[in-house]
Coordinates of C-alpha atoms in Angstrom, one line a residue:
X1 CA 97.1 141.5 158.5
X2 CA 98.5 138.0 159.1
X3 CA 97.7 136.9 155.5
X4 CA 99.3 140.0 154.1
X5 CA 102.5 139.5 156.2
X6 CA 102.7 135.8 155.2
X7 CA 102.2 136.7 151.5
X8 CA 105.0 139.3 151.7
X9 CA 107.4 136.8 153.2
X10 CA 106.7 134.2 150.5
X11 CA 107.1 136.7 147.7
X12 CA 110.3 138.0 149.2
X13 CA 111.7 134.4 149.3
X14 CA 110.7 133.9 145.7
X15 CA 112.7 137.0 144.5
X16 CA 110.0 139.6 143.7
X17 CA 110.1 141.0 147.2
X18 CA 109.9 144.6 146.1
X19 CA 106.6 144.1 144.3
X20 CA 105.2 142.0 147.2
X21 CA 106.1 144.5 149.8
X22 CA 104.7 147.4 147.7
X23 CA 101.4 145.5 147.2
X24 CA 101.1 144.8 150.9
X25 CA 102.0 148.4 151.8
X26 CA 99.4 149.7 149.4
X27 CA 96.7 147.4 150.9
X28 CA 97.9 147.5 154.5
X29 CA 100.4 150.2 155.5
X30 CA 100.4 148.8 159.0
X31 CA 102.0 145.5 157.7
X32 CA 105.2 147.4 156.9
X33 CA 105.5 148.6 160.4
X34 CA 104.8 145.1 161.7
X35 CA 107.3 143.6 159.4

């Protein structure tokens, strides 16, 4: 869960946040709620 959240933050900063968020949600829906 921590790894997924960190990855999403990094991706968002880069610019492709949508794809990153989608990937995380697909793998761990709980991450979205935590975020």
